[in-house]
GROMACS .gro file of C-alpha atoms in nm:
model
  392
    1MET     CA    1  -2.499  -3.018  -1.901
    2GLY     CA    2  -2.425  -3.385  -1.834
    3LYS     CA    3  -2.302  -3.502  -1.496
    4TRP     CA    4  -2.204  -3.162  -1.362
    5GLN     CA    5  -2.262  -3.127  -0.989
    6MET     CA    6  -2.264  -2.829  -0.756
    7VAL     CA    7  -1.995  -2.864  -0.488
    8ARG     CA    8  -1.801  -2.648  -0.247
    9LEU     CA    9  -1.427  -2.606  -0.303
   10GLY     CA   10  -1.357  -2.741   0.044
   11ASP     CA   11  -1.555  -3.058  -0.036
   12VAL     CA   12  -1.327  -3.162  -0.322
   13CYS     CA   13  -0.993  -3.003  -0.222
   14ASP     CA   14  -0.794  -2.966   0.099
   15VAL     CA   15  -0.791  -2.590   0.160
   16ARG     CA   16  -0.558  -2.462   0.431
   17ASP     CA   17  -0.297  -2.191   0.487
   18GLY     CA   18   0.065  -2.164   0.596
   19THR     CA   19   0.228  -2.057   0.919
   20HIS     CA   20   0.034  -1.842   1.166
   21ASP     CA   21   0.347  -1.749   1.359
   22SER     CA   22   0.568  -1.446   1.305
   23PRO     CA   23   0.906  -1.616   1.275
   24LYS     CA   24   1.221  -1.412   1.296
   25TYR     CA   25   1.383  -1.351   0.960
   26VAL     CA   26   1.728  -1.495   0.906
   27TYR     CA   27   2.008  -1.440   0.658
   28GLY     CA   28   2.208  -1.706   0.484
   29SER     CA   29   2.077  -2.060   0.524
   30GLY     CA   30   1.702  -2.091   0.567
   31TYR     CA   31   1.374  -2.122   0.381
   32PRO     CA   32   1.197  -1.848   0.181
   33LEU     CA   33   0.875  -1.723   0.341
   34VAL     CA   34   0.639  -1.641   0.054
   35THR     CA   35   0.358  -1.396   0.135
   36SER     CA   36   0.086  -1.224  -0.066
   37GLN     CA   37   0.343  -0.960  -0.165
   38ASN     CA   38   0.543  -1.228  -0.348
   39VAL     CA   39   0.249  -1.344  -0.560
   40THR     CA   40   0.183  -1.091  -0.835
   41ASP     CA   41  -0.020  -1.139  -1.154
   42GLY     CA   42  -0.023  -1.514  -1.109
   43TYR     CA   43   0.354  -1.551  -1.066
   44LEU     CA   44   0.584  -1.628  -0.774
   45ASP     CA   45   0.846  -1.360  -0.720
   46PHE     CA   46   1.136  -1.456  -0.491
   47THR     CA   47   1.325  -1.129  -0.557
   48ASN     CA   48   1.246  -0.958  -0.225
   49VAL     CA   49   1.145  -1.260  -0.021
   50ASN     CA   50   1.240  -1.298   0.346
   51PHE     CA   51   1.386  -1.615   0.495
   52ILE     CA   52   1.299  -1.814   0.806
   53SER     CA   53   1.517  -2.060   0.995
   54ILE     CA   54   1.521  -2.433   0.932
   55LYS     CA   55   1.381  -2.481   1.284
   56ASP     CA   56   1.083  -2.252   1.215
   57TYR     CA   57   1.015  -2.431   0.887
   58GLU     CA   58   1.017  -2.772   1.054
   59MET     CA   59   0.768  -2.649   1.316
   60ILE     CA   60   0.507  -2.578   1.048
   61ASP     CA   61   0.236  -2.842   1.015
   62LYS     CA   62   0.359  -3.089   0.752
   63ARG     CA   63   0.020  -3.067   0.582
   64SER     CA   64   0.089  -2.698   0.522
   65HIS     CA   65   0.413  -2.766   0.335
   66VAL     CA   66   0.386  -2.671  -0.032
   67ASP     CA   67   0.415  -2.947  -0.293
   68ASN     CA   68   0.428  -2.954  -0.672
   69GLY     CA   69   0.083  -2.920  -0.823
   70ASP     CA   70  -0.061  -2.734  -0.524
   71ILE     CA   71  -0.232  -2.401  -0.580
   72ILE     CA   72  -0.141  -2.102  -0.366
   73MET     CA   73  -0.342  -1.780  -0.371
   74PRO     CA   74  -0.335  -1.449  -0.179
   75MET     CA   75  -0.597  -1.418   0.095
   76ILE     CA   76  -0.521  -1.048   0.145
   77GLY     CA   77  -0.513  -0.768  -0.113
   78THR     CA   78  -0.535  -0.884  -0.474
   79ILE     CA   79  -0.731  -1.205  -0.427
   80GLY     CA   80  -0.795  -1.425  -0.728
   81LYS     CA   81  -0.442  -1.451  -0.873
   82PRO     CA   82  -0.367  -1.819  -0.808
   83VAL     CA   83  -0.041  -1.995  -0.891
   84ILE     CA   84   0.005  -2.363  -0.965
   85VAL     CA   85   0.327  -2.451  -0.785
   86GLN     CA   86   0.613  -2.588  -0.991
   87LYS     CA   87   0.856  -2.612  -0.707
   88THR     CA   88   1.232  -2.596  -0.753
   89ILE     CA   89   1.305  -2.517  -0.387
   90ASP     CA   90   1.123  -2.571  -0.057
   91PHE     CA   91   0.949  -2.263   0.082
   92ALA     CA   92   0.696  -2.169   0.349
   93ILE     CA   93   0.387  -1.951   0.302
   94LYS     CA   94   0.199  -1.694   0.507
   95ASN     CA   95  -0.127  -1.507   0.431
   96LEU     CA   96  -0.176  -1.740   0.138
   97ALA     CA   97  -0.440  -2.005   0.082
   98LEU     CA   98  -0.296  -2.346   0.005
   99ILE     CA   99  -0.510  -2.580  -0.204
  100LYS     CA  100  -0.406  -2.946  -0.220
  101PHE     CA  101  -0.550  -3.214  -0.445
  102TYR     CA  102  -0.602  -3.550  -0.280
  103ASN     CA  103  -0.913  -3.627  -0.488
  104ASN     CA  104  -0.826  -3.799  -0.816
  105ASP     CA  105  -1.151  -3.674  -0.968
  106VAL     CA  106  -1.040  -3.308  -0.946
  107LEU     CA  107  -0.788  -3.150  -1.184
  108ASN     CA  108  -0.576  -2.870  -1.041
  109LYS     CA  109  -0.569  -2.684  -1.375
  110PHE     CA  110  -0.951  -2.680  -1.382
  111ILE     CA  111  -0.964  -2.533  -1.030
  112PHE     CA  112  -0.689  -2.287  -1.126
  113TYR     CA  113  -0.897  -2.145  -1.409
  114TYR     CA  114  -1.211  -2.144  -1.195
  115LEU     CA  115  -1.028  -1.927  -0.940
  116ASN     CA  116  -0.942  -1.688  -1.224
  117SER     CA  117  -1.303  -1.663  -1.339
  118SER     CA  118  -1.550  -1.380  -1.293
  119SER     CA  119  -1.756  -1.616  -1.076
  120PHE     CA  120  -1.481  -1.628  -0.818
  121LEU     CA  121  -1.410  -1.254  -0.836
  122HIS     CA  122  -1.780  -1.186  -0.778
  123TYR     CA  123  -1.770  -1.425  -0.483
  124VAL     CA  124  -1.465  -1.247  -0.341
  125ASN     CA  125  -1.640  -0.909  -0.354
  126ASN     CA  126  -1.941  -1.051  -0.169
  127GLU     CA  127  -1.735  -1.235   0.093
  128ASN     CA  128  -1.471  -0.963   0.146
  129ARG     CA  129  -1.400  -0.916   0.517
  130GLY     CA  130  -1.122  -0.661   0.491
  131GLY     CA  131  -1.281  -0.324   0.414
  132THR     CA  132  -1.059  -0.120   0.183
  133GLN     CA  133  -0.801  -0.401   0.168
  134LYS     CA  134  -0.970  -0.721   0.064
  135PHE     CA  135  -0.948  -1.023   0.293
  136LEU     CA  136  -1.097  -1.365   0.230
  137SER     CA  137  -1.108  -1.617   0.513
  138LEU     CA  138  -1.028  -1.986   0.474
  139LYS     CA  139  -1.390  -2.059   0.560
  140SER     CA  140  -1.507  -1.846   0.268
  141ILE     CA  141  -1.258  -2.004   0.028
  142ARG     CA  142  -1.367  -2.351   0.133
  143GLY     CA  143  -1.727  -2.247   0.083
  144PHE     CA  144  -1.682  -2.126  -0.276
  145PRO     CA  145  -1.953  -2.297  -0.487
  146LEU     CA  146  -1.859  -2.437  -0.825
  147LEU     CA  147  -1.996  -2.667  -1.091
  148LEU     CA  148  -1.777  -2.976  -1.120
  149PRO     CA  149  -1.798  -3.194  -1.434
  150SER     CA  150  -1.629  -3.528  -1.496
  151LEU     CA  151  -1.249  -3.544  -1.500
  152ASP     CA  152  -1.257  -3.585  -1.879
  153VAL     CA  153  -1.454  -3.261  -1.923
  154GLN     CA  154  -1.230  -3.081  -1.672
  155GLN     CA  155  -0.931  -3.175  -1.887
  156LYS     CA  156  -1.102  -3.054  -2.207
  157ILE     CA  157  -1.185  -2.720  -2.046
  158ALA     CA  158  -0.828  -2.682  -1.917
  159ASP     CA  159  -0.689  -2.759  -2.265
  160VAL     CA  160  -0.914  -2.501  -2.433
  161LEU     CA  161  -0.828  -2.231  -2.181
  162ASP     CA  162  -0.458  -2.321  -2.205
  163LYS     CA  163  -0.465  -2.249  -2.578
  164ALA     CA  164  -0.652  -1.920  -2.527
  165SER     CA  165  -0.406  -1.818  -2.254
  166ALA     CA  166  -0.109  -1.903  -2.478
  167LEU     CA  167  -0.237  -1.664  -2.747
  168ILE     CA  168  -0.271  -1.388  -2.491
  169GLU     CA  169   0.081  -1.449  -2.359
  170LEU     CA  170   0.213  -1.439  -2.718
  171ARG     CA  171   0.066  -1.092  -2.770
  172ARG     CA  172   0.209  -0.974  -2.439
  173ALA     CA  173   0.550  -1.109  -2.536
  174GLN     CA  174   0.530  -0.915  -2.863
  175LEU     CA  175   0.464  -0.596  -2.670
  176ASP     CA  176   0.760  -0.667  -2.441
  177LYS     CA  177   0.987  -0.721  -2.744
  178LEU     CA  178   0.884  -0.387  -2.892
  179ASP     CA  179   0.965  -0.215  -2.562
  180LEU     CA  180   1.308  -0.380  -2.570
  181LEU     CA  181   1.353  -0.267  -2.931
  182ILE     CA  182   1.287   0.094  -2.829
  183LYS     CA  183   1.540   0.069  -2.546
  184SER     CA  184   1.794  -0.086  -2.782
  185GLN     CA  185   1.747   0.193  -3.036
  186PHE     CA  186   1.788   0.450  -2.759
  187VAL     CA  187   2.125   0.304  -2.653
  188GLU     CA  188   2.237   0.276  -3.016
  189MET     CA  189   2.164   0.644  -3.080
  190PHE     CA  190   2.275   0.794  -2.746
  191GLY     CA  191   2.493   0.538  -2.572
  192ASP     CA  192   2.465   0.469  -2.200
  193PRO     CA  193   2.289   0.782  -2.067
  194VAL     CA  194   2.425   0.723  -1.717
  195MET     CA  195   2.795   0.697  -1.815
  196ASN     CA  196   2.763   0.934  -2.115
  197PRO     CA  197   3.048   0.786  -2.323
  198MET     CA  198   2.950   1.007  -2.620
  199GLY     CA  199   3.007   1.324  -2.422
  200TRP     CA  200   2.666   1.485  -2.471
  201ASN     CA  201   2.585   1.814  -2.301
  202THR     CA  202   2.421   1.773  -1.961
  203ALA     CA  203   2.164   1.957  -1.752
  204THR     CA  204   1.936   1.889  -1.458
  205VAL     CA  205   1.583   1.760  -1.506
  206GLY     CA  206   1.452   2.084  -1.363
  207ASN     CA  207   1.640   2.286  -1.625
  208VAL     CA  208   1.509   2.095  -1.928
  209CYS     CA  209   1.144   2.094  -1.821
  210ALA     CA  210   0.920   2.388  -1.898
  211GLN     CA  211   0.722   2.294  -1.588
  212ILE     CA  212   0.698   2.014  -1.331
  213ILE     CA  213   0.352   1.967  -1.185
  214GLY     CA  214   0.233   1.769  -0.884
  215GLY     CA  215  -0.111   1.617  -0.852
  216GLY     CA  216  -0.393   1.632  -0.604
  217THR     CA  217  -0.724   1.478  -0.504
  218PRO     CA  218  -1.049   1.673  -0.526
  219SER     CA  219  -1.256   1.671  -0.209
  220LYS     CA  220  -1.447   1.347  -0.157
  221LYS     CA  221  -1.715   1.558   0.010
  222HIS     CA  222  -1.820   1.657  -0.339
  223PRO     CA  223  -1.899   1.333  -0.523
  224GLU     CA  224  -2.016   1.540  -0.819
  225TYR     CA  225  -1.648   1.628  -0.882
  226PHE     CA  226  -1.596   1.268  -0.994
  227THR     CA  227  -1.867   1.266  -1.263
  228GLY     CA  228  -1.676   1.449  -1.537
  229HIS     CA  229  -1.495   1.349  -1.853
  230ILE     CA  230  -1.138   1.457  -1.766
  231PRO     CA  231  -0.906   1.159  -1.703
  232TRP     CA  232  -0.772   1.167  -1.347
  233VAL     CA  233  -0.465   0.944  -1.355
  234SER     CA  234  -0.338   0.757  -1.050
  235PRO     CA  235  -0.080   0.477  -1.008
  236LYS     CA  236  -0.344   0.212  -1.082
  237ASP     CA  237  -0.368   0.348  -1.438
  238MET     CA  238   0.005   0.328  -1.506
  239LYS     CA  239   0.005  -0.013  -1.673
  240SER     CA  240   0.158   0.096  -2.005
  241GLN     CA  241   0.381   0.375  -2.133
  242THR     CA  242   0.097   0.544  -2.319
  243ILE     CA  243  -0.200   0.690  -2.131
  244SER     CA  244  -0.513   0.795  -2.323
  245ASP     CA  245  -0.771   0.740  -2.048
  246SER     CA  246  -0.806   0.648  -1.682
  247ILE     CA  247  -1.033   0.456  -1.449
  248ASP     CA  248  -1.148   0.771  -1.268
  249HIS     CA  249  -1.265   1.098  -1.422
  250ILE     CA  250  -1.324   1.444  -1.277
  251THR     CA  251  -1.492   1.770  -1.375
  252GLU     CA  252  -1.344   2.111  -1.457
  253GLU     CA  253  -1.496   2.233  -1.132
  254ALA     CA  254  -1.294   1.972  -0.944
  255ILE     CA  255  -0.975   2.107  -1.101
  256ASN     CA  256  -1.069   2.465  -1.016
  257ASN     CA  257  -1.131   2.374  -0.652
  258SER     CA  258  -0.839   2.143  -0.577
  259SER     CA  259  -0.462   2.115  -0.606
  260THR     CA  260  -0.478   1.894  -0.915
  261LYS     CA  261  -0.423   2.066  -1.249
  262LEU     CA  262  -0.495   1.993  -1.614
  263VAL     CA  263  -0.167   1.907  -1.786
  264PRO     CA  264  -0.109   1.910  -2.162
  265ALA     CA  265  -0.078   1.604  -2.381
  266ASN     CA  266   0.270   1.472  -2.455
  267SER     CA  267   0.395   1.519  -2.100
  268VAL     CA  268   0.582   1.253  -1.900
  269LEU     CA  269   0.394   1.104  -1.605
  270MET     CA  270   0.577   0.938  -1.315
  271VAL     CA  271   0.459   0.758  -1.003
  272ILE     CA  272   0.653   0.900  -0.707
  273ARG     CA  273   0.461   0.742  -0.416
  274SER     CA  274   0.342   0.381  -0.418
  275GLY     CA  275   0.434   0.036  -0.293
  276VAL     CA  276   0.523  -0.054  -0.652
  277LEU     CA  277   0.838   0.160  -0.613
  278LYS     CA  278   0.990  -0.129  -0.425
  279HIS     CA  279   1.070  -0.284  -0.763
  280ASP     CA  280   0.939  -0.070  -1.049
  281LEU     CA  281   0.918   0.293  -1.165
  282PRO     CA  282   0.594   0.343  -1.362
  283LEU     CA  283   0.631   0.596  -1.645
  284ALA     CA  284   0.401   0.704  -1.926
  285ILE     CA  285   0.329   0.973  -2.184
  286ASN     CA  286  -0.026   1.105  -2.195
  287THR     CA  287  -0.178   1.141  -2.543
  288VAL     CA  288  -0.462   1.362  -2.415
  289PRO     CA  289  -0.482   1.633  -2.148
  290VAL     CA  290  -0.516   1.474  -1.802
  291ALA     CA  291  -0.508   1.551  -1.432
  292VAL     CA  292  -0.315   1.336  -1.184
  293ASN     CA  293  -0.345   1.250  -0.817
  294GLN     CA  294  -0.100   1.335  -0.540
  295ASP     CA  295   0.107   1.019  -0.594
  296MET     CA  296   0.223   1.142  -0.935
  297LYS     CA  297   0.448   1.404  -1.093
  298VAL     CA  298   0.413   1.545  -1.443
  299PHE     CA  299   0.716   1.662  -1.642
  300ILE     CA  300   0.635   1.903  -1.925
  301PRO     CA  301   0.934   1.916  -2.163
  302SER     CA  302   1.086   2.241  -2.285
  303LYS     CA  303   1.219   2.294  -2.638
  304GLN     CA  304   1.546   2.132  -2.526
  305ILE     CA  305   1.403   1.784  -2.487
  306THR     CA  306   1.132   1.556  -2.626
  307SER     CA  307   0.891   1.355  -2.412
  308SER     CA  308   0.999   1.025  -2.575
  309PHE     CA  309   1.362   1.096  -2.493
  310LEU     CA  310   1.286   1.209  -2.137
  311LEU     CA  311   1.081   0.896  -2.064
  312GLN     CA  312   1.365   0.671  -2.177
  313LEU     CA  313   1.611   0.874  -1.970
  314PHE     CA  314   1.401   0.822  -1.659
  315SER     CA  315   1.379   0.453  -1.743
  316ALA     CA  316   1.759   0.431  -1.779
  317HIS     CA  317   1.800   0.600  -1.440
  318GLU     CA  318   1.540   0.372  -1.277
  319PRO     CA  319   1.792   0.176  -1.061
  320TYR     CA  320   1.924   0.501  -0.913
  321LEU     CA  321   1.580   0.652  -0.855
  322LEU     CA  322   1.449   0.335  -0.690
  323SER     CA  323   1.757   0.323  -0.467
  324THR     CA  324   1.650   0.658  -0.320
  325VAL     CA  325   1.300   0.541  -0.229
  326ARG     CA  326   1.224   0.596   0.138
  327ALA     CA  327   0.928   0.480   0.341
  328VAL     CA  328   0.749   0.729   0.563
  329THR     CA  329   0.377   0.667   0.543
  330ALA     CA  330   0.432   0.514   0.198
  331ASP     CA  331   0.724   0.438  -0.033
  332ASN     CA  332   0.818   0.758  -0.213
  333ILE     CA  333   1.086   0.937  -0.413
  334GLU     CA  334   1.183   1.284  -0.296
  335PHE     CA  335   1.095   1.538  -0.565
  336SER     CA  336   1.431   1.716  -0.525
  337VAL     CA  337   1.613   1.393  -0.616
  338ILE     CA  338   1.440   1.387  -0.954
  339ARG     CA  339   1.450   1.763  -1.016
  340ASP     CA  340   1.825   1.789  -0.946
  341MET     CA  341   1.927   1.471  -1.133
  342VAL     CA  342   2.181   1.541  -1.406
  343ILE     CA  343   2.089   1.399  -1.748
  344ILE     CA  344   2.232   1.407  -2.100
  345VAL     CA  345   2.084   1.653  -2.349
  346PRO     CA  346   2.176   1.557  -2.709
  347PRO     CA  347   2.084   1.786  -3.002
  348ILE     CA  348   1.709   1.814  -3.047
  349MET     CA  349   1.735   1.697  -3.410
  350ARG     CA  350   1.872   1.363  -3.294
  351GLN     CA  351   1.604   1.340  -3.025
  352ASN     CA  352   1.339   1.399  -3.291
  353GLN     CA  353   1.481   1.113  -3.497
  354PHE     CA  354   1.442   0.887  -3.197
  355ALA     CA  355   1.089   1.020  -3.139
  356SER     CA  356   0.997   0.925  -3.498
  357PHE     CA  357   1.125   0.571  -3.438
  358VAL     CA  358   0.922   0.548  -3.116
  359GLN     CA  359   0.613   0.677  -3.296
  360GLN     CA  360   0.632   0.395  -3.553
  361ALA     CA  361   0.692   0.138  -3.280
  362GLU     CA  362   0.394   0.272  -3.087
  363LYS     CA  363   0.170   0.228  -3.393
  364THR     CA  364   0.268  -0.138  -3.405
  365LYS     CA  365   0.216  -0.168  -3.031
  366LEU     CA  366  -0.130  -0.014  -3.064
  367ALA     CA  367  -0.233  -0.275  -3.323
  368ILE     CA  368  -0.101  -0.555  -3.100
  369GLN     CA  369  -0.270  -0.406  -2.794
  370GLN     CA  370  -0.603  -0.392  -2.977
  371SER     CA  371  -0.560  -0.757  -3.073
  372LEU     CA  372  -0.469  -0.840  -2.713
  373SER     CA  373  -0.776  -0.660  -2.577
  374LYS     CA  374  -0.999  -0.856  -2.814
  375LEU     CA  375  -0.834  -1.184  -2.713
  376GLU     CA  376  -0.879  -1.104  -2.344
  377LEU     CA  377  -1.244  -1.020  -2.397
  378ASN     CA  378  -1.301  -1.344  -2.589
  379TYR     CA  379  -1.111  -1.534  -2.321
  380LYS     CA  380  -1.342  -1.407  -2.047
  381SER     CA  381  -1.648  -1.499  -2.253
  382LEU     CA  382  -1.503  -1.842  -2.329
  383MET     CA  383  -1.428  -1.899  -1.960
  384GLN     CA  384  -1.784  -1.815  -1.858
  385LYS     CA  385  -1.926  -2.053  -2.118
  386CYS     CA  386  -1.690  -2.329  -2.006
  387PHE     CA  387  -1.791  -2.304  -1.642
  388ARG     CA  388  -2.160  -2.285  -1.726
  389GLY     CA  389  -2.135  -2.613  -1.913
  390GLU     CA  390  -2.227  -2.448  -2.244
  391ILE     CA  391  -1.937  -2.593  -2.447
  392PHE     CA  392  -1.876  -2.949  -2.321
   0.00000   0.00000   0.00000
């Protein structure tokens, strides 16, 4: 293994956090206040960020100001999605760990990948102090044990993982392009579905669906309900526009004794209650019969409309639907808003032509997704070998 040594993260990096105060938000001139909600999937999102005053920013400990090359990482919620800062503007942070590199023998990219590794995720689960919502203290982050090789080996590991990550991002970009191609074909065939320049017939969503079904949760008092083979879809499963399985599964008995129902394949699934509705409307078509939880709605098309067409219609109306989101106990869309929404209904023959195009695109997407899954699996294996000193 060479000159690898076991260290604690806090021994080789300066680990701290941002402001502990609750500054008043300001409009206009000020500094963005980035929180855990603005760090998603390893990226900084300034879209819905709040701002604090110049005075509040200047009161923050200078050592807690964020600099280029620093790593920031959520301490609450989804922990283990670090970001290496490439700063274009000054900003403050809250509920985020800030990792600074004053030691010339430590490479930030090496630490970045280590914080993405299964070793760190395992550590997070053991050190979690937040119950249902994960929380990792600064003390725990500083105490994270890791094997540190020489700077030269750190650079080699970072370079290898950079190349593996680039291949994964390439596959993801290909999937995104195919989604854009489908949207482009939709507009080419039907025009803008909101403005309806082609003058298609219209109807409400409720009128073109054979049935609209809500979901439910079987009683947790019966753990045996969750030992079946029937996919029980919830918002956490809605990561792609095709659903063939889910994280959780339930039994037929669970369906018979709860408000959830078994819905047929080729229906349109929609998340109607979730924090994700602040910026996104998750939609999917199920390829197998599924049940859904109470945060979902299922739209079963009638003979007037195809599921592929209906999904794209919902996607086109996403800005409007998200504008109606209201927060009670959670962000949600009122069912009546969706049911009563007026949509275009072109001839079914033309919809079927579009469905055939989508079917071919989905075949290509499936092949790319399978390649992506294999790359991600190999990437995790490669990462483990790198941090065990088995490669360099």
